[in-house]
Amino acid sequence: MRVQWRSSAIKSLLELDNWRASLELPSIAGYLKNTIHSYFEQQDFSVYIPGRHVLIRNLPVDLRMVLISVGKSDPYKVFYRIVDNSIEIFLIRHPNQRPL
């Protein structure tokens, strides 16, 4: 499947880097984007659709959330939906960031 990044997903990656900078941690947005992209490209959606359904105010109803771990840190929440033959990434959050 093809992976598409919504502007809200890119914005959330930039916010994540700003949050990490406030904690004096290095930026991770580029690495995280590549990791998420390769995760979805390797999935076989004909067998199993990863994640669970979630509802977030002002976002599409058919969103799913999957947890993707990068190294030893807590897993990142990736919110996405399946449209036709592509994956749309909407939002990426770290568990310690402020709630939505």
mmCIF file of N, CA and C in Angstrom:
data_model
loop_
_atom_site.group_PDB
_atom_site.id
_atom_site.type_symbol
_atom_site.label_atom_id
_atom_site.label_comp_id
_atom_site.label_asym_id
_atom_site.label_seq_id
_atom_site.Cartn_x
_atom_site.Cartn_y
_atom_site.Cartn_z
ATOM 1 N N MET A 1 0.831 -1.189 0.000
ATOM 2 C CA MET A 1 0.000 0.000 0.000
ATOM 3 C C MET A 1 0.872 1.249 0.000
ATOM 4 N N ARG A 2 0.330 2.277 -0.571
ATOM 5 C CA ARG A 2 1.025 3.557 -0.632
ATOM 6 C C ARG A 2 0.760 4.341 0.656
ATOM 7 N N VAL A 3 1.760 5.000 1.179
ATOM 8 C CA VAL A 3 1.632 5.770 2.419
ATOM 9 C C VAL A 3 1.606 7.253 2.077
ATOM 10 N N GLN A 4 0.548 7.939 2.538
ATOM 11 C CA GLN A 4 0.412 9.380 2.316
ATOM 12 C C GLN A 4 0.470 10.084 3.669
ATOM 13 N N TRP A 5 1.172 11.191 3.710
ATOM 14 C CA TRP A 5 1.313 11.966 4.940
ATOM 15 C C TRP A 5 0.459 13.222 4.842
ATOM 16 N N ARG A 6 -0.500 13.358 5.730
ATOM 17 C CA ARG A 6 -1.319 14.565 5.787
ATOM 18 C C ARG A 6 -0.497 15.686 6.417
ATOM 19 N N SER A 7 -0.894 16.915 6.155
ATOM 20 C CA SER A 7 -0.167 18.050 6.735
ATOM 21 C C SER A 7 -0.231 18.020 8.257
ATOM 22 N N SER A 8 -1.329 17.499 8.815
ATOM 23 C CA SER A 8 -1.441 17.397 10.272
ATOM 24 C C SER A 8 -0.404 16.433 10.842
ATOM 25 N N ALA A 9 -0.045 15.393 10.090
ATOM 26 C CA ALA A 9 0.975 14.443 10.548
ATOM 27 C C ALA A 9 2.351 15.096 10.544
ATOM 28 N N ILE A 10 2.653 15.854 9.501
ATOM 29 C CA ILE A 10 3.941 16.552 9.441
ATOM 30 C C ILE A 10 4.022 17.585 10.558
ATOM 31 N N LYS A 11 2.908 18.289 10.786
ATOM 32 C CA LYS A 11 2.866 19.280 11.862
ATOM 33 C C LYS A 11 3.082 18.606 13.215
ATOM 34 N N SER A 12 2.489 17.436 13.417
ATOM 35 C CA SER A 12 2.662 16.742 14.696
ATOM 36 C C SER A 12 4.099 16.258 14.875
ATOM 37 N N LEU A 13 4.786 15.891 13.785
ATOM 38 C CA LEU A 13 6.202 15.526 13.879
ATOM 39 C C LEU A 13 7.050 16.733 14.286
ATOM 40 N N LEU A 14 6.741 17.898 13.731
ATOM 41 C CA LEU A 14 7.473 19.111 14.098
ATOM 42 C C LEU A 14 7.206 19.495 15.550
ATOM 43 N N GLU A 15 5.949 19.349 16.006
ATOM 44 C CA GLU A 15 5.621 19.617 17.407
ATOM 45 C C GLU A 15 6.353 18.648 18.327
ATOM 46 N N LEU A 16 6.466 17.407 17.883
ATOM 47 C CA LEU A 16 7.186 16.402 18.658
ATOM 48 C C LEU A 16 8.661 16.791 18.803
ATOM 49 N N ASP A 17 9.275 17.277 17.735
ATOM 50 C CA ASP A 17 10.664 17.724 17.815
ATOM 51 C C ASP A 17 10.811 18.932 18.738
ATOM 52 N N ASN A 18 9.850 19.861 18.693
ATOM 53 C CA ASN A 18 9.882 21.018 19.597
ATOM 54 C C ASN A 18 9.757 20.573 21.048
ATOM 55 N N TRP A 19 8.870 19.621 21.296
ATOM 56 C CA TRP A 19 8.688 19.088 22.647
ATOM 57 C C TRP A 19 9.974 18.424 23.125
ATOM 58 N N ARG A 20 10.605 17.629 22.251
ATOM 59 C CA ARG A 20 11.863 16.964 22.610
ATOM 60 C C ARG A 20 12.973 17.991 22.846
ATOM 61 N N ALA A 21 12.996 19.058 22.063
ATOM 62 C CA ALA A 21 14.006 20.104 22.250
ATOM 63 C C ALA A 21 13.845 20.781 23.610
ATOM 64 N N SER A 22 12.597 20.952 24.058
ATOM 65 C CA SER A 22 12.370 21.556 25.376
ATOM 66 C C SER A 22 12.885 20.656 26.498
ATOM 67 N N LEU A 23 13.016 19.366 26.225
ATOM 68 C CA LEU A 23 13.568 18.413 27.195
ATOM 69 C C LEU A 23 15.056 18.160 26.948
ATOM 70 N N GLU A 24 15.634 18.952 26.038
ATOM 71 C CA GLU A 24 17.037 18.835 25.651
ATOM 72 C C GLU A 24 17.362 17.460 25.067
ATOM 73 N N LEU A 25 16.444 16.939 24.263
ATOM 74 C CA LEU A 25 16.637 15.678 23.551
ATOM 75 C C LEU A 25 16.826 15.978 22.069
ATOM 76 N N PRO A 26 17.548 15.137 21.345
ATOM 77 C CA PRO A 26 17.748 15.383 19.905
ATOM 78 C C PRO A 26 16.453 15.185 19.115
ATOM 79 N N SER A 27 16.406 15.785 17.936
ATOM 80 C CA SER A 27 15.212 15.634 17.096
ATOM 81 C C SER A 27 15.128 14.206 16.568
ATOM 82 N N ILE A 28 13.896 13.777 16.319
ATOM 83 C CA ILE A 28 13.671 12.399 15.897
ATOM 84 C C ILE A 28 12.700 12.318 14.729
ATOM 85 N N ALA A 29 12.188 13.441 14.270
ATOM 86 C CA ALA A 29 11.110 13.446 13.277
ATOM 87 C C ALA A 29 11.470 12.696 12.001
ATOM 88 N N GLY A 30 12.643 12.942 11.447
ATOM 89 C CA GLY A 30 13.029 12.272 10.198
ATOM 90 C C GLY A 30 13.132 10.771 10.354
ATOM 91 N N TYR A 31 13.764 10.340 11.429
ATOM 92 C CA TYR A 31 13.912 8.908 11.680
ATOM 93 C C TYR A 31 12.552 8.257 11.935
ATOM 94 N N LEU A 32 11.715 8.930 12.707
ATOM 95 C CA LEU A 32 10.391 8.396 13.017
ATOM 96 C C LEU A 32 9.537 8.293 11.757
ATOM 97 N N LYS A 33 9.618 9.293 10.886
ATOM 98 C CA LYS A 33 8.857 9.258 9.630
ATOM 99 C C LYS A 33 9.281 8.070 8.774
ATOM 100 N N ASN A 34 10.579 7.828 8.665
ATOM 101 C CA ASN A 34 11.066 6.681 7.888
ATOM 102 C C ASN A 34 10.645 5.357 8.508
ATOM 103 N N THR A 35 10.685 5.266 9.830
ATOM 104 C CA THR A 35 10.291 4.042 10.526
ATOM 105 C C THR A 35 8.812 3.744 10.313
ATOM 106 N N ILE A 36 7.963 4.757 10.448
ATOM 107 C CA ILE A 36 6.518 4.582 10.260
ATOM 108 C C ILE A 36 6.229 4.204 8.810
ATOM 109 N N HIS A 37 6.898 4.878 7.886
ATOM 110 C CA HIS A 37 6.698 4.596 6.463
ATOM 111 C C HIS A 37 7.038 3.136 6.146
ATOM 112 N N SER A 38 8.179 2.663 6.621
ATOM 113 C CA SER A 38 8.571 1.274 6.342
ATOM 114 C C SER A 38 7.667 0.279 7.062
ATOM 115 N N TYR A 39 7.160 0.640 8.251
ATOM 116 C CA TYR A 39 6.237 -0.236 8.972
ATOM 117 C C TYR A 39 4.993 -0.512 8.127
ATOM 118 N N PHE A 40 4.386 0.543 7.593
ATOM 119 C CA PHE A 40 3.157 0.368 6.825
ATOM 120 C C PHE A 40 3.412 -0.283 5.467
ATOM 121 N N GLU A 41 4.565 -0.046 4.866
ATOM 122 C CA GLU A 41 4.866 -0.687 3.585
ATOM 123 C C GLU A 41 5.040 -2.191 3.727
ATOM 124 N N GLN A 42 5.463 -2.656 4.897
ATOM 125 C CA GLN A 42 5.703 -4.083 5.111
ATOM 126 C C GLN A 42 4.456 -4.848 5.549
ATOM 127 N N GLN A 43 3.382 -4.152 5.871
ATOM 128 C CA GLN A 43 2.175 -4.815 6.351
ATOM 129 C C GLN A 43 1.399 -5.456 5.208
ATOM 130 N N ASP A 44 0.783 -6.605 5.502
ATOM 131 C CA ASP A 44 -0.113 -7.269 4.555
ATOM 132 C C ASP A 44 -1.538 -7.054 5.059
ATOM 133 N N PHE A 45 -2.215 -6.050 4.528
ATOM 134 C CA PHE A 45 -3.530 -5.675 5.023
ATOM 135 C C PHE A 45 -4.629 -6.640 4.592
ATOM 136 N N SER A 46 -4.320 -7.587 3.722
ATOM 137 C CA SER A 46 -5.325 -8.579 3.334
ATOM 138 C C SER A 46 -5.507 -9.623 4.433
ATOM 139 N N VAL A 47 -4.527 -9.748 5.315
ATOM 140 C CA VAL A 47 -4.587 -10.733 6.392
ATOM 141 C C VAL A 47 -5.048 -10.095 7.698
ATOM 142 N N TYR A 48 -4.492 -8.928 8.014
ATOM 143 C CA TYR A 48 -4.748 -8.292 9.307
ATOM 144 C C TYR A 48 -4.604 -6.784 9.169
ATOM 145 N N ILE A 49 -5.500 -6.036 9.796
ATOM 146 C CA ILE A 49 -5.403 -4.579 9.825
ATOM 147 C C ILE A 49 -4.933 -4.189 11.222
ATOM 148 N N PRO A 50 -3.704 -3.669 11.342
ATOM 149 C CA PRO A 50 -3.156 -3.376 12.667
ATOM 150 C C PRO A 50 -3.825 -2.185 13.333
ATOM 151 N N GLY A 51 -3.781 -2.173 14.657
ATOM 152 C CA GLY A 51 -4.308 -1.061 15.431
ATOM 153 C C GLY A 51 -5.751 -1.265 15.827
ATOM 154 N N ARG A 52 -6.267 -0.284 16.520
ATOM 155 C CA ARG A 52 -7.666 -0.327 16.944
ATOM 156 C C ARG A 52 -8.351 0.973 16.555
ATOM 157 N N HIS A 53 -9.673 0.903 16.459
ATOM 158 C CA HIS A 53 -10.450 2.093 16.104
ATOM 159 C C HIS A 53 -10.418 3.095 17.252
ATOM 160 N N VAL A 54 -10.302 4.362 16.899
ATOM 161 C CA VAL A 54 -10.322 5.436 17.888
ATOM 162 C C VAL A 54 -11.188 6.575 17.369
ATOM 163 N N LEU A 55 -11.704 7.360 18.296
ATOM 164 C CA LEU A 55 -12.478 8.552 17.952
ATOM 165 C C LEU A 55 -11.780 9.765 18.548
ATOM 166 N N ILE A 56 -11.465 10.740 17.705
ATOM 167 C CA ILE A 56 -10.852 11.985 18.141
ATOM 168 C C ILE A 56 -11.670 13.118 17.546
ATOM 169 N N ARG A 57 -12.039 14.058 18.387
ATOM 170 C CA ARG A 57 -12.858 15.180 17.943
ATOM 171 C C ARG A 57 -12.175 15.924 16.797
ATOM 172 N N ASN A 58 -12.938 16.283 15.786
ATOM 173 C CA ASN A 58 -12.497 17.038 14.605
ATOM 174 C C ASN A 58 -11.581 16.258 13.663
ATOM 175 N N LEU A 59 -11.541 14.943 13.792
ATOM 176 C CA LEU A 59 -10.795 14.099 12.858
ATOM 177 C C LEU A 59 -11.747 13.062 12.277
ATOM 178 N N PRO A 60 -11.404 12.450 11.148
ATOM 179 C CA PRO A 60 -12.309 11.467 10.529
ATOM 180 C C PRO A 60 -12.680 10.333 11.485
ATOM 181 N N VAL A 61 -13.859 9.764 11.266
ATOM 182 C CA VAL A 61 -14.401 8.741 12.158
ATOM 183 C C VAL A 61 -13.685 7.407 12.007
ATOM 184 N N ASP A 62 -13.178 7.100 10.847
ATOM 185 C CA ASP A 62 -12.603 5.777 10.590
ATOM 186 C C ASP A 62 -11.106 5.694 10.905
ATOM 187 N N LEU A 63 -10.659 6.421 11.919
ATOM 188 C CA LEU A 63 -9.244 6.397 12.298
ATOM 189 C C LEU A 63 -8.899 5.144 13.087
ATOM 190 N N ARG A 64 -7.666 4.710 12.935
ATOM 191 C CA ARG A 64 -7.112 3.610 13.721
ATOM 192 C C ARG A 64 -5.836 4.118 14.378
ATOM 193 N N MET A 65 -5.496 3.512 15.517
ATOM 194 C CA MET A 65 -4.265 3.871 16.201
ATOM 195 C C MET A 65 -3.395 2.630 16.335
ATOM 196 N N VAL A 66 -2.118 2.780 16.002
ATOM 197 C CA VAL A 66 -1.151 1.699 16.166
ATOM 198 C C VAL A 66 0.015 2.259 16.979
ATOM 199 N N LEU A 67 0.607 1.419 17.820
ATOM 200 C CA LEU A 67 1.762 1.813 18.618
ATOM 201 C C LEU A 67 3.030 1.330 17.921
ATOM 202 N N ILE A 68 3.957 2.251 17.689
ATOM 203 C CA ILE A 68 5.219 1.904 17.034
ATOM 204 C C ILE A 68 6.356 2.325 17.957
ATOM 205 N N SER A 69 7.165 1.356 18.327
ATOM 206 C CA SER A 69 8.276 1.600 19.236
ATOM 207 C C SER A 69 9.546 1.888 18.446
ATOM 208 N N VAL A 70 10.277 2.889 18.900
ATOM 209 C CA VAL A 70 11.551 3.256 18.284
ATOM 210 C C VAL A 70 12.612 3.144 19.374
ATOM 211 N N GLY A 71 13.432 2.140 19.292
ATOM 212 C CA GLY A 71 14.466 1.946 20.308
ATOM 213 C C GLY A 71 13.865 1.543 21.641
ATOM 214 N N LYS A 72 14.408 2.112 22.719
ATOM 215 C CA LYS A 72 13.971 1.741 24.064
ATOM 216 C C LYS A 72 12.919 2.688 24.634
ATOM 217 N N SER A 73 12.515 3.680 23.865
ATOM 218 C CA SER A 73 11.543 4.647 24.369
ATOM 219 C C SER A 73 10.139 4.054 24.372
ATOM 220 N N ASP A 74 9.233 4.773 25.009
ATOM 221 C CA ASP A 74 7.830 4.370 24.972
ATOM 222 C C ASP A 74 7.354 4.401 23.525
ATOM 223 N N PRO A 75 6.372 3.562 23.180
ATOM 224 C CA PRO A 75 5.903 3.548 21.785
ATOM 225 C C PRO A 75 5.162 4.833 21.422
ATOM 226 N N TYR A 76 5.309 5.218 20.170
ATOM 227 C CA TYR A 76 4.614 6.386 19.648
ATOM 228 C C TYR A 76 3.251 5.964 19.129
ATOM 229 N N LYS A 77 2.258 6.822 19.322
ATOM 230 C CA LYS A 77 0.910 6.563 18.818
ATOM 231 C C LYS A 77 0.821 7.135 17.410
ATOM 232 N N VAL A 78 0.453 6.293 16.466
ATOM 233 C CA VAL A 78 0.311 6.717 15.075
ATOM 234 C C VAL A 78 -1.153 6.544 14.690
ATOM 235 N N PHE A 79 -1.799 7.637 14.313
ATOM 236 C CA PHE A 79 -3.205 7.620 13.933
ATOM 237 C C PHE A 79 -3.292 7.654 12.413
ATOM 238 N N TYR A 80 -4.025 6.709 11.850
ATOM 239 C CA TYR A 80 -4.092 6.577 10.394
ATOM 240 C C TYR A 80 -5.459 6.055 9.980
ATOM 241 N N ARG A 81 -5.704 6.088 8.677
ATOM 242 C CA ARG A 81 -6.889 5.444 8.113
ATOM 243 C C ARG A 81 -6.526 4.859 6.762
ATOM 244 N N ILE A 82 -7.322 3.897 6.343
ATOM 245 C CA ILE A 82 -7.128 3.256 5.049
ATOM 246 C C ILE A 82 -8.155 3.832 4.086
ATOM 247 N N VAL A 83 -7.680 4.373 2.974
ATOM 248 C CA VAL A 83 -8.549 4.945 1.949
ATOM 249 C C VAL A 83 -8.155 4.331 0.616
ATOM 250 N N ASP A 84 -9.115 3.663 -0.022
ATOM 251 C CA ASP A 84 -8.872 2.969 -1.285
ATOM 252 C C ASP A 84 -7.662 2.045 -1.146
ATOM 253 N N ASN A 85 -6.578 2.359 -1.819
ATOM 254 C CA ASN A 85 -5.399 1.501 -1.774
ATOM 255 C C ASN A 85 -4.213 2.241 -1.160
ATOM 256 N N SER A 86 -4.493 3.088 -0.168
ATOM 257 C CA SER A 86 -3.412 3.840 0.463
ATOM 258 C C SER A 86 -3.677 4.034 1.955
ATOM 259 N N ILE A 87 -2.615 4.349 2.656
ATOM 260 C CA ILE A 87 -2.664 4.641 4.083
ATOM 261 C C ILE A 87 -2.476 6.141 4.240
ATOM 262 N N GLU A 88 -3.364 6.794 4.995
ATOM 263 C CA GLU A 88 -3.221 8.219 5.285
ATOM 264 C C GLU A 88 -2.820 8.365 6.744
ATOM 265 N N ILE A 89 -1.647 8.926 6.981
ATOM 266 C CA ILE A 89 -1.171 9.176 8.335
ATOM 267 C C ILE A 89 -1.691 10.551 8.753
ATOM 268 N N PHE A 90 -2.382 10.608 9.910
ATOM 269 C CA PHE A 90 -2.975 11.857 10.368
ATOM 270 C C PHE A 90 -2.217 12.516 11.510
ATOM 271 N N LEU A 91 -1.680 11.712 12.425
ATOM 272 C CA LEU A 91 -1.151 12.281 13.655
ATOM 273 C C LEU A 91 -0.152 11.323 14.279
ATOM 274 N N ILE A 92 0.894 11.853 14.896
ATOM 275 C CA ILE A 92 1.868 11.055 15.638
ATOM 276 C C ILE A 92 2.043 11.713 16.998
ATOM 277 N N ARG A 93 1.943 10.921 18.049
ATOM 278 C CA ARG A 93 2.053 11.448 19.413
ATOM 279 C C ARG A 93 2.946 10.553 20.257
ATOM 280 N N HIS A 94 3.659 11.159 21.198
ATOM 281 C CA HIS A 94 4.402 10.413 22.209
ATOM 282 C C HIS A 94 3.498 10.321 23.438
ATOM 283 N N PRO A 95 3.527 9.202 24.173
ATOM 284 C CA PRO A 95 2.629 9.057 25.330
ATOM 285 C C PRO A 95 2.790 10.150 26.385
ATOM 286 N N ASN A 96 3.972 10.767 26.490
ATOM 287 C CA ASN A 96 4.182 11.788 27.515
ATOM 288 C C ASN A 96 3.860 13.199 27.052
ATOM 289 N N GLN A 97 3.469 13.362 25.791
ATOM 290 C CA GLN A 97 3.011 14.673 25.330
ATOM 291 C C GLN A 97 1.630 14.930 25.917
ATOM 292 N N ARG A 98 1.241 16.188 25.925
ATOM 293 C CA ARG A 98 -0.083 16.507 26.471
ATOM 294 C C ARG A 98 -1.160 15.763 25.687
ATOM 295 N N PRO A 99 -2.246 15.349 26.367
ATOM 296 C CA PRO A 99 -3.313 14.607 25.666
ATOM 297 C C PRO A 99 -4.008 15.463 24.623
ATOM 298 N N LEU A 100 -4.657 14.794 23.667
ATOM 299 C CA LEU A 100 -5.394 15.492 22.606
ATOM 300 C C LEU A 100 -6.692 16.047 23.129
#
